[in-house]
Amino acid sequence: MTRDFSSTTCAVKSGYSPEELYQRICDLKKEMNALILAHYYTLPEIQQVADIVGDSLALARAAEKNNADVIVFAGVYFMAETAKILNPSRLVLMPDAYAGCPLADSCPADDFMKFKEQHPGALAITYINSTAEIKALSDITCTSSNAEQIIRQIPDGQQIIFGPDRNLGGYIARKLGREMILWQGYCYVHDAFSEPSILKTCAEHPDAELIAHPECREEVLRHAVFTGSTQAMLNYTVSSSAQKFIVATEPGILYEMQKRSPKKIFIPAPRDPENPRSVCTQMKQNTLEKLYQCMLTRQPEIVIDETLRLASLIPIRRMLEMSS
Ligand code: 13P
Ligand code: SF4
C-alpha cells in the first residue's frame, strides 16, 4: 500500500465552536476555490458543509468534472486517491489521511498478483474500494452503482476475477447467473449484519421494507425488498410508497434519507450482538475540526507516484466510459 502524504494529519485544535468552524470552512472554500466532496457515510455536519455529497461513483465523477483548484475529500483514502489519479494537477486534500478502508487494505498487491497468475486469461474487475496498486493490476474498476452494468458488457465465456469484496461479487454473479472468481475480502461494516438480527427487526416492524447494500452477506440480501448501492437505496426510499424502511448499510446515509423524505421512518439495521461493527469508524474520522485544519494548512495532501497514477488511471477511465 502506498500512502504518501506531504504531512501527517494536523493535531492542532482551533477552539472554535461547530458554527464558527462551519463559517470558516465556507470562507476558506471561496478563498481557495475549493470543492468539498463528502461520502454519505460521513458525519451529518460534514455532509452539511460539503458541496457535493454522494456515493463512490458520484464522487469519482464529481472529482473528474469540476473547475476547482483544490479538492477536499471527506471520505476514505482510496476515494481521495482516485480524485488525485483523475486530477494530477489539482491539490487534493483529506481531513484525515489515516482514514483508510479496511476492505481496500485487505487486498495486498503481491497477493493479488499471485491470484491473477492462478487464472491467466481472466479479466480483473475490481471494486473502486481498492488501493492504486490494485487498480494498476486491474482491467476495469467498478463501484457498487455500476458493477452490474459493467459486468453485463463482458462477453459470455470471458473468465472474470472480481475483488476485493466477495459479497458484492457474489451478489452480481448470482444476479447475472455468471461465474466469477472472487477475492475473499469483505467490508466489516456490511458483513456484520446477521440474518437472525435482521429477521428479528423485520418481525418487530412488519410494515417496514428491508433494503440492503450488496456488500451485505447473501443470507441478509435474500430477505431484502431492494438491494442497491448507497445512491440506489436512497433513490428507492424516495420513490417507494412504503413509509418505513429497515436500512442495512452504514447508518450515515440515514441523514440524507430523512432529509429527502422527512415523513418516512428509517430504522438502521441492527448490529449483530456477536459482531457489533456496523458503523464505519474510518468515515467518522472526518470531523469539522480536521476539515478546517486541512484547508487552513493545505495538508495532508494526497501525493501519488506518476507511473502508478498512469497505470491506475486506465481501469478508472474504462469504468467511467462503460458506465457513462
Ligand atoms: P457506495 O458508495 O458505492 O455505495 O459504496 C459503499 C461503501 O462502502 C463505500 O466505501
Ligand atoms: Fe471501507 Fe466498508 Fe468503510 Fe466503505 S463502509 S469505507 S467499504 S470499511
GROMACS .gro file of C-alpha atoms and ligand atoms in nm:
model
  342
    1MET     CA    1   0.000   0.000   0.000
    2THR     CA    2   0.134   0.346  -0.092
    3ARG     CA    3   0.032   0.622   0.141
    4ASP     CA    4   0.242   0.918   0.051
    5PHE     CA    5   0.144   1.229   0.244
    6SER     CA    6   0.320   1.562   0.238
    7SER     CA    7   0.249   1.575   0.611
    8THR     CA    8   0.064   1.382   0.873
    9THR     CA    9  -0.281   1.478   0.996
   10CYS     CA   10  -0.281   1.804   1.190
   11ALA     CA   11  -0.350   1.754   1.561
   12VAL     CA   12  -0.392   2.128   1.640
   13LYS     CA   13  -0.728   2.230   1.789
   14SER     CA   14  -0.868   2.571   1.687
   15GLY     CA   15  -1.101   2.606   1.985
   16TYR     CA   16  -1.381   2.726   1.751
   17SER     CA   17  -1.739   2.617   1.803
   18PRO     CA   18  -1.903   2.397   1.534
   19GLU     CA   19  -2.086   2.707   1.399
   20GLU     CA   20  -1.762   2.907   1.375
   21LEU     CA   21  -1.586   2.613   1.210
   22TYR     CA   22  -1.869   2.584   0.959
   23GLN     CA   23  -1.842   2.955   0.870
   24ARG     CA   24  -1.462   2.946   0.846
   25ILE     CA   25  -1.474   2.640   0.622
   26CYS     CA   26  -1.723   2.821   0.393
   27ASP     CA   27  -1.492   3.127   0.383
   28LEU     CA   28  -1.188   2.910   0.303
   29LYS     CA   29  -1.384   2.735   0.028
   30LYS     CA   30  -1.431   3.069  -0.150
   31GLU     CA   31  -1.075   3.192  -0.089
   32MET     CA   32  -0.918   2.868  -0.213
   33ASN     CA   33  -1.169   2.793  -0.492
   34ALA     CA   34  -1.209   2.457  -0.320
   35LEU     CA   35  -1.468   2.186  -0.373
   36ILE     CA   36  -1.561   1.973  -0.074
   37LEU     CA   37  -1.673   1.620  -0.163
   38ALA     CA   38  -1.823   1.402   0.111
   39HIS     CA   39  -1.943   1.043   0.113
   40TYR     CA   40  -2.290   0.964   0.251
   41TYR     CA   41  -2.128   0.775   0.541
   42THR     CA   42  -1.960   1.084   0.688
   43LEU     CA   43  -2.099   1.273   0.988
   44PRO     CA   44  -2.406   1.497   0.927
   45GLU     CA   45  -2.206   1.817   0.994
   46ILE     CA   46  -1.959   1.715   0.721
   47GLN     CA   47  -2.242   1.644   0.477
   48GLN     CA   48  -2.390   1.986   0.560
   49VAL     CA   49  -2.075   2.180   0.471
   50ALA     CA   50  -1.988   1.974   0.162
   51ASP     CA   51  -2.055   2.098  -0.192
   52ILE     CA   52  -2.136   1.751  -0.316
   53VAL     CA   53  -2.246   1.452  -0.108
   54GLY     CA   54  -2.267   1.121  -0.288
   55ASP     CA   55  -2.174   0.758  -0.320
   56SER     CA   56  -1.841   0.639  -0.456
   57LEU     CA   57  -1.941   0.670  -0.822
   58ALA     CA   58  -2.099   1.015  -0.791
   59LEU     CA   59  -1.793   1.141  -0.606
   60ALA     CA   60  -1.550   0.995  -0.861
   61ARG     CA   61  -1.749   1.168  -1.135
   62ALA     CA   62  -1.757   1.495  -0.940
   63ALA     CA   63  -1.383   1.470  -0.887
   64GLU     CA   64  -1.337   1.425  -1.261
   65LYS     CA   65  -1.555   1.715  -1.376
   66ASN     CA   66  -1.507   2.038  -1.183
   67ASN     CA   67  -1.321   2.368  -1.207
   68ALA     CA   68  -1.193   2.386  -0.852
   69ASP     CA   69  -0.826   2.450  -0.775
   70VAL     CA   70  -0.847   2.237  -0.464
   71ILE     CA   71  -1.045   1.919  -0.399
   72VAL     CA   72  -1.107   1.840  -0.034
   73PHE     CA   73  -1.219   1.479   0.004
   74ALA     CA   74  -1.409   1.385   0.319
   75GLY     CA   75  -1.426   1.010   0.279
   76VAL     CA   76  -1.166   0.736   0.298
   77TYR     CA   77  -0.823   0.719   0.145
   78PHE     CA   78  -0.899   0.530  -0.176
   79MET     CA   79  -1.162   0.793  -0.265
   80ALA     CA   80  -0.923   1.088  -0.230
   81GLU     CA   81  -0.657   0.886  -0.410
   82THR     CA   82  -0.900   0.828  -0.700
   83ALA     CA   83  -0.965   1.204  -0.713
   84LYS     CA   84  -0.589   1.265  -0.737
   85ILE     CA   85  -0.547   0.996  -1.005
   86LEU     CA   86  -0.811   1.179  -1.211
   87ASN     CA   87  -0.674   1.527  -1.135
   88PRO     CA   88  -0.295   1.520  -1.108
   89SER     CA   89  -0.257   1.898  -1.135
   90ARG     CA   90  -0.502   1.980  -0.854
   91LEU     CA   91  -0.426   1.996  -0.487
   92VAL     CA   92  -0.621   1.708  -0.326
   93LEU     CA   93  -0.659   1.726   0.049
   94MET     CA   94  -0.809   1.492   0.305
   95PRO     CA   95  -0.914   1.591   0.658
   96ASP     CA   96  -0.758   1.273   0.798
   97ALA     CA   97  -0.532   1.083   0.562
   98TYR     CA   98  -0.528   0.790   0.804
   99ALA     CA   99  -0.895   0.726   0.734
  100GLY     CA  100  -0.832   0.412   0.532
  101CYS     CA  101  -1.070   0.143   0.413
  102PRO     CA  102  -1.001  -0.196   0.573
  103LEU     CA  103  -1.165  -0.367   0.274
  104ALA     CA  104  -0.920  -0.197   0.035
  105ASP     CA  105  -0.630  -0.275   0.267
  106SER     CA  106  -0.728  -0.644   0.284
  107CYS     CA  107  -0.607  -0.693  -0.072
  108PRO     CA  108  -0.227  -0.656  -0.091
  109ALA     CA  109  -0.084  -0.611  -0.441
  110ASP     CA  110   0.161  -0.907  -0.415
  111ASP     CA  111  -0.117  -1.148  -0.319
  112PHE     CA  112  -0.350  -1.011  -0.584
  113MET     CA  113  -0.076  -1.056  -0.844
  114LYS     CA  114  -0.044  -1.425  -0.741
  115PHE     CA  115  -0.423  -1.458  -0.754
  116LYS     CA  116  -0.418  -1.326  -1.110
  117GLU     CA  117  -0.136  -1.562  -1.206
  118GLN     CA  118  -0.351  -1.856  -1.095
  119HIS     CA  119  -0.613  -1.751  -1.352
  120PRO     CA  120  -0.429  -1.650  -1.669
  121GLY     CA  121  -0.661  -1.503  -1.930
  122ALA     CA  122  -0.917  -1.387  -1.674
  123LEU     CA  123  -1.026  -1.024  -1.679
  124ALA     CA  124  -0.958  -0.849  -1.347
  125ILE     CA  125  -1.253  -0.630  -1.245
  126THR     CA  126  -1.200  -0.461  -0.912
  127TYR     CA  127  -1.410  -0.252  -0.684
  128ILE     CA  128  -1.307   0.111  -0.650
  129ASN     CA  129  -1.257   0.027  -0.279
  130SER     CA  130  -0.901  -0.079  -0.354
  131THR     CA  131  -0.554   0.073  -0.350
  132ALA     CA  132  -0.397   0.239  -0.655
  133GLU     CA  133  -0.162  -0.063  -0.680
  134ILE     CA  134  -0.462  -0.298  -0.716
  135LYS     CA  135  -0.623  -0.067  -0.970
  136ALA     CA  136  -0.297  -0.070  -1.165
  137LEU     CA  137  -0.321  -0.451  -1.179
  138SER     CA  138  -0.685  -0.441  -1.292
  139ASP     CA  139  -0.854  -0.423  -1.631
  140ILE     CA  140  -1.164  -0.236  -1.515
  141THR     CA  141  -1.262  -0.061  -1.192
  142CYS     CA  142  -1.624  -0.053  -1.076
  143THR     CA  143  -1.835   0.076  -0.789
  144SER     CA  144  -2.142  -0.080  -0.633
  145SER     CA  145  -2.352   0.154  -0.855
  146ASN     CA  146  -2.213   0.034  -1.186
  147ALA     CA  147  -2.069  -0.317  -1.122
  148GLU     CA  148  -2.372  -0.489  -1.274
  149GLN     CA  149  -2.379  -0.256  -1.577
  150ILE     CA  150  -2.009  -0.315  -1.641
  151ILE     CA  151  -2.013  -0.692  -1.597
  152ARG     CA  152  -2.314  -0.719  -1.833
  153GLN     CA  153  -2.087  -0.576  -2.106
  154ILE     CA  154  -1.826  -0.852  -2.069
  155PRO     CA  155  -1.881  -1.124  -2.332
  156ASP     CA  156  -2.007  -1.460  -2.205
  157GLY     CA  157  -1.724  -1.706  -2.179
  158GLN     CA  158  -1.473  -1.445  -2.068
  159GLN     CA  159  -1.347  -1.551  -1.726
  160ILE     CA  160  -1.366  -1.275  -1.462
  161ILE     CA  161  -1.169  -1.225  -1.143
  162PHE     CA  162  -1.359  -0.995  -0.906
  163GLY     CA  163  -1.221  -0.835  -0.590
  164PRO     CA  164  -1.180  -0.737  -0.322
  165ASP     CA  165  -1.543  -0.759  -0.196
  166ARG     CA  166  -1.676  -1.117  -0.207
  167ASN     CA  167  -2.028  -1.012  -0.110
  168LEU     CA  168  -2.068  -0.760  -0.392
  169GLY     CA  169  -1.905  -1.003  -0.636
  170GLY     CA  170  -2.129  -1.289  -0.519
  171TYR     CA  171  -2.440  -1.073  -0.548
  172ILE     CA  172  -2.362  -0.976  -0.910
  173ALA     CA  173  -2.264  -1.333  -1.000
  174ARG     CA  174  -2.597  -1.466  -0.866
  175LYS     CA  175  -2.798  -1.188  -1.028
  176LEU     CA  176  -2.640  -1.230  -1.372
  177GLY     CA  177  -2.606  -1.610  -1.345
  178ARG     CA  178  -2.240  -1.565  -1.422
  179GLU     CA  179  -1.946  -1.742  -1.265
  180MET     CA  180  -1.679  -1.512  -1.123
  181ILE     CA  181  -1.364  -1.594  -0.931
  182LEU     CA  182  -1.392  -1.397  -0.609
  183TRP     CA  183  -1.123  -1.248  -0.389
  184GLN     CA  184  -1.238  -1.323  -0.034
  185GLY     CA  185  -1.240  -0.970   0.109
  186TYR     CA  186  -1.533  -0.804   0.282
  187CYS     CA  187  -1.637  -0.477   0.442
  188TYR     CA  188  -1.651  -0.520   0.821
  189VAL     CA  189  -1.943  -0.276   0.837
  190HIS     CA  190  -2.175  -0.454   0.594
  191ASP     CA  191  -2.059  -0.806   0.669
  192ALA     CA  192  -2.157  -0.753   1.035
  193PHE     CA  193  -2.531  -0.767   0.967
  194SER     CA  194  -2.661  -1.114   1.050
  195GLU     CA  195  -2.971  -1.296   0.934
  196PRO     CA  196  -3.117  -1.364   1.284
  197SER     CA  197  -3.082  -0.998   1.396
  198ILE     CA  198  -3.228  -0.868   1.070
  199LEU     CA  199  -3.519  -1.113   1.080
  200LYS     CA  200  -3.595  -1.019   1.440
  201THR     CA  201  -3.615  -0.648   1.343
  202CYS     CA  202  -3.828  -0.730   1.037
  203ALA     CA  203  -4.069  -0.922   1.264
  204GLU     CA  204  -4.087  -0.624   1.503
  205HIS     CA  205  -4.169  -0.390   1.211
  206PRO     CA  206  -4.387  -0.591   0.972
  207ASP     CA  207  -4.485  -0.270   0.789
  208ALA     CA  208  -4.122  -0.182   0.707
  209GLU     CA  209  -3.930  -0.273   0.392
  210LEU     CA  210  -3.580  -0.415   0.431
  211ILE     CA  211  -3.334  -0.251   0.190
  212ALA     CA  212  -2.970  -0.358   0.172
  213HIS     CA  213  -2.633  -0.274   0.021
  214PRO     CA  214  -2.474  -0.551  -0.190
  215GLU     CA  215  -2.171  -0.553   0.043
  216CYS     CA  216  -2.402  -0.739   0.290
  217ARG     CA  217  -2.393  -1.118   0.310
  218GLU     CA  218  -2.620  -1.329   0.091
  219GLU     CA  219  -2.822  -1.451   0.392
  220VAL     CA  220  -2.919  -1.087   0.456
  221LEU     CA  221  -2.968  -0.987   0.090
  222ARG     CA  222  -3.211  -1.270   0.028
  223HIS     CA  223  -3.464  -1.101   0.260
  224ALA     CA  224  -3.428  -0.753   0.112
  225VAL     CA  225  -3.708  -0.597  -0.092
  226PHE     CA  226  -3.445  -0.385  -0.262
  227THR     CA  227  -3.066  -0.426  -0.299
  228GLY     CA  228  -2.852  -0.148  -0.437
  229SER     CA  229  -2.565   0.092  -0.390
  230THR     CA  230  -2.593   0.371  -0.135
  231GLN     CA  231  -2.729   0.606  -0.402
  232ALA     CA  232  -2.972   0.345  -0.536
  233MET     CA  233  -3.100   0.277  -0.183
  234LEU     CA  234  -3.154   0.647  -0.129
  235ASN     CA  235  -3.341   0.681  -0.460
  236TYR     CA  236  -3.553   0.380  -0.371
  237THR     CA  237  -3.664   0.529  -0.038
  238VAL     CA  238  -3.773   0.847  -0.219
  239SER     CA  239  -3.973   0.669  -0.491
  240SER     CA  240  -4.120   0.380  -0.288
  241SER     CA  241  -4.472   0.417  -0.149
  242ALA     CA  242  -4.355   0.243   0.171
  243GLN     CA  243  -4.338   0.466   0.476
  244LYS     CA  244  -4.092   0.268   0.685
  245PHE     CA  245  -3.755   0.114   0.598
  246ILE     CA  246  -3.501  -0.105   0.773
  247VAL     CA  247  -3.172   0.010   0.624
  248ALA     CA  248  -2.889  -0.244   0.602
  249THR     CA  249  -2.590  -0.027   0.524
  250GLU     CA  250  -2.370   0.224   0.705
  251PRO     CA  251  -2.611   0.442   0.908
  252GLY     CA  252  -2.460   0.771   0.786
  253ILE     CA  253  -2.695   0.753   0.487
  254LEU     CA  254  -2.996   0.790   0.718
  255TYR     CA  255  -2.921   1.163   0.742
  256GLU     CA  256  -2.986   1.216   0.368
  257MET     CA  257  -3.274   0.965   0.358
  258GLN     CA  258  -3.452   1.153   0.636
  259LYS     CA  259  -3.379   1.487   0.471
  260ARG     CA  260  -3.529   1.372   0.139
  261SER     CA  261  -3.831   1.201   0.299
  262PRO     CA  262  -3.898   1.380   0.628
  263LYS     CA  263  -4.225   1.195   0.696
  264LYS     CA  264  -4.087   0.845   0.641
  265ILE     CA  265  -3.935   0.632   0.916
  266PHE     CA  266  -3.583   0.490   0.883
  267ILE     CA  267  -3.456   0.220   1.113
  268PRO     CA  268  -3.085   0.137   1.099
  269ALA     CA  269  -3.049  -0.240   1.059
  270PRO     CA  270  -2.936  -0.387   1.390
  271ARG     CA  271  -2.577  -0.479   1.454
  272ASP     CA  272  -2.520  -0.843   1.527
  273PRO     CA  273  -2.465  -0.873   1.906
  274GLU     CA  274  -2.180  -1.118   1.830
  275ASN     CA  275  -2.015  -0.881   1.583
  276PRO     CA  276  -2.126  -0.525   1.664
  277ARG     CA  277  -1.938  -0.331   1.397
  278SER     CA  278  -2.191  -0.182   1.157
  279VAL     CA  279  -2.054   0.174   1.171
  280CYS     CA  280  -1.759   0.277   0.954
  281THR     CA  281  -1.523   0.435   1.208
  282GLN     CA  282  -1.289   0.542   0.927
  283MET     CA  283  -1.558   0.757   0.762
  284LYS     CA  284  -1.632   0.915   1.100
  285GLN     CA  285  -1.267   1.023   1.135
  286ASN     CA  286  -1.363   1.320   0.915
  287THR     CA  287  -1.456   1.591   1.166
  288LEU     CA  288  -1.526   1.963   1.115
  289GLU     CA  289  -1.210   2.048   1.307
  290LYS     CA  290  -0.992   1.830   1.084
  291LEU     CA  291  -1.167   1.960   0.774
  292TYR     CA  292  -1.096   2.317   0.879
  293GLN     CA  293  -0.733   2.244   0.971
  294CYS     CA  294  -0.662   2.065   0.645
  295MET     CA  295  -0.795   2.358   0.442
  296LEU     CA  296  -0.611   2.613   0.656
  297THR     CA  297  -0.276   2.434   0.636
  298ARG     CA  298  -0.334   2.280   0.289
  299GLN     CA  299  -0.232   1.942   0.422
  300PRO     CA  300  -0.236   1.645   0.437
  301GLU     CA  301  -0.208   1.641   0.062
  302ILE     CA  302  -0.254   1.324  -0.145
  303VAL     CA  303   0.057   1.255  -0.349
  304ILE     CA  304   0.091   0.966  -0.593
  305ASP     CA  305   0.381   0.836  -0.796
  306GLU     CA  306   0.323   0.929  -1.165
  307THR     CA  307   0.390   0.580  -1.306
  308LEU     CA  308   0.142   0.430  -1.061
  309ARG     CA  309  -0.107   0.707  -1.134
  310LEU     CA  310  -0.100   0.646  -1.508
  311ALA     CA  311  -0.140   0.270  -1.462
  312SER     CA  312  -0.429   0.307  -1.217
  313LEU     CA  313  -0.600   0.567  -1.435
  314ILE     CA  314  -0.661   0.313  -1.717
  315PRO     CA  315  -0.920   0.095  -1.535
  316ILE     CA  316  -1.085   0.402  -1.380
  317ARG     CA  317  -1.127   0.564  -1.723
  318ARG     CA  318  -1.266   0.235  -1.859
  319MET     CA  319  -1.518   0.232  -1.575
  320LEU     CA  320  -1.626   0.590  -1.645
  321GLU     CA  321  -1.663   0.516  -2.018
  322MET     CA  322  -1.852   0.190  -1.964
  323SER     CA  323  -2.099   0.350  -1.723
  324SER     CA  324  -2.149   0.691  -1.882
  32513P     P1  325  -2.101   0.300  -0.247
  32513P     O1  326  -2.061   0.438  -0.214
  32513P     O2  327  -2.066   0.263  -0.388
  32513P     O3  328  -2.243   0.267  -0.215
  32513P     O4  329  -2.008   0.202  -0.159
  32513P     C1  330  -2.026   0.190  -0.024
  32513P     C2  331  -1.902   0.192   0.052
  32513P     O5  332  -1.878   0.110   0.134
  32513P     C3  333  -1.808   0.299   0.027
  32513P     O6  334  -1.693   0.275   0.094
  326SF4    FE1  335  -1.446   0.056   0.358
  326SF4    FE2  336  -1.672  -0.057   0.445
  326SF4    FE3  337  -1.595   0.178   0.545
  326SF4    FE4  338  -1.685   0.159   0.293
  326SF4     S1  339  -1.800   0.123   0.478
  326SF4     S2  340  -1.504   0.271   0.364
  326SF4     S3  341  -1.607  -0.044   0.235
  326SF4     S4  342  -1.485  -0.016   0.565
   0.00000   0.00000   0.00000
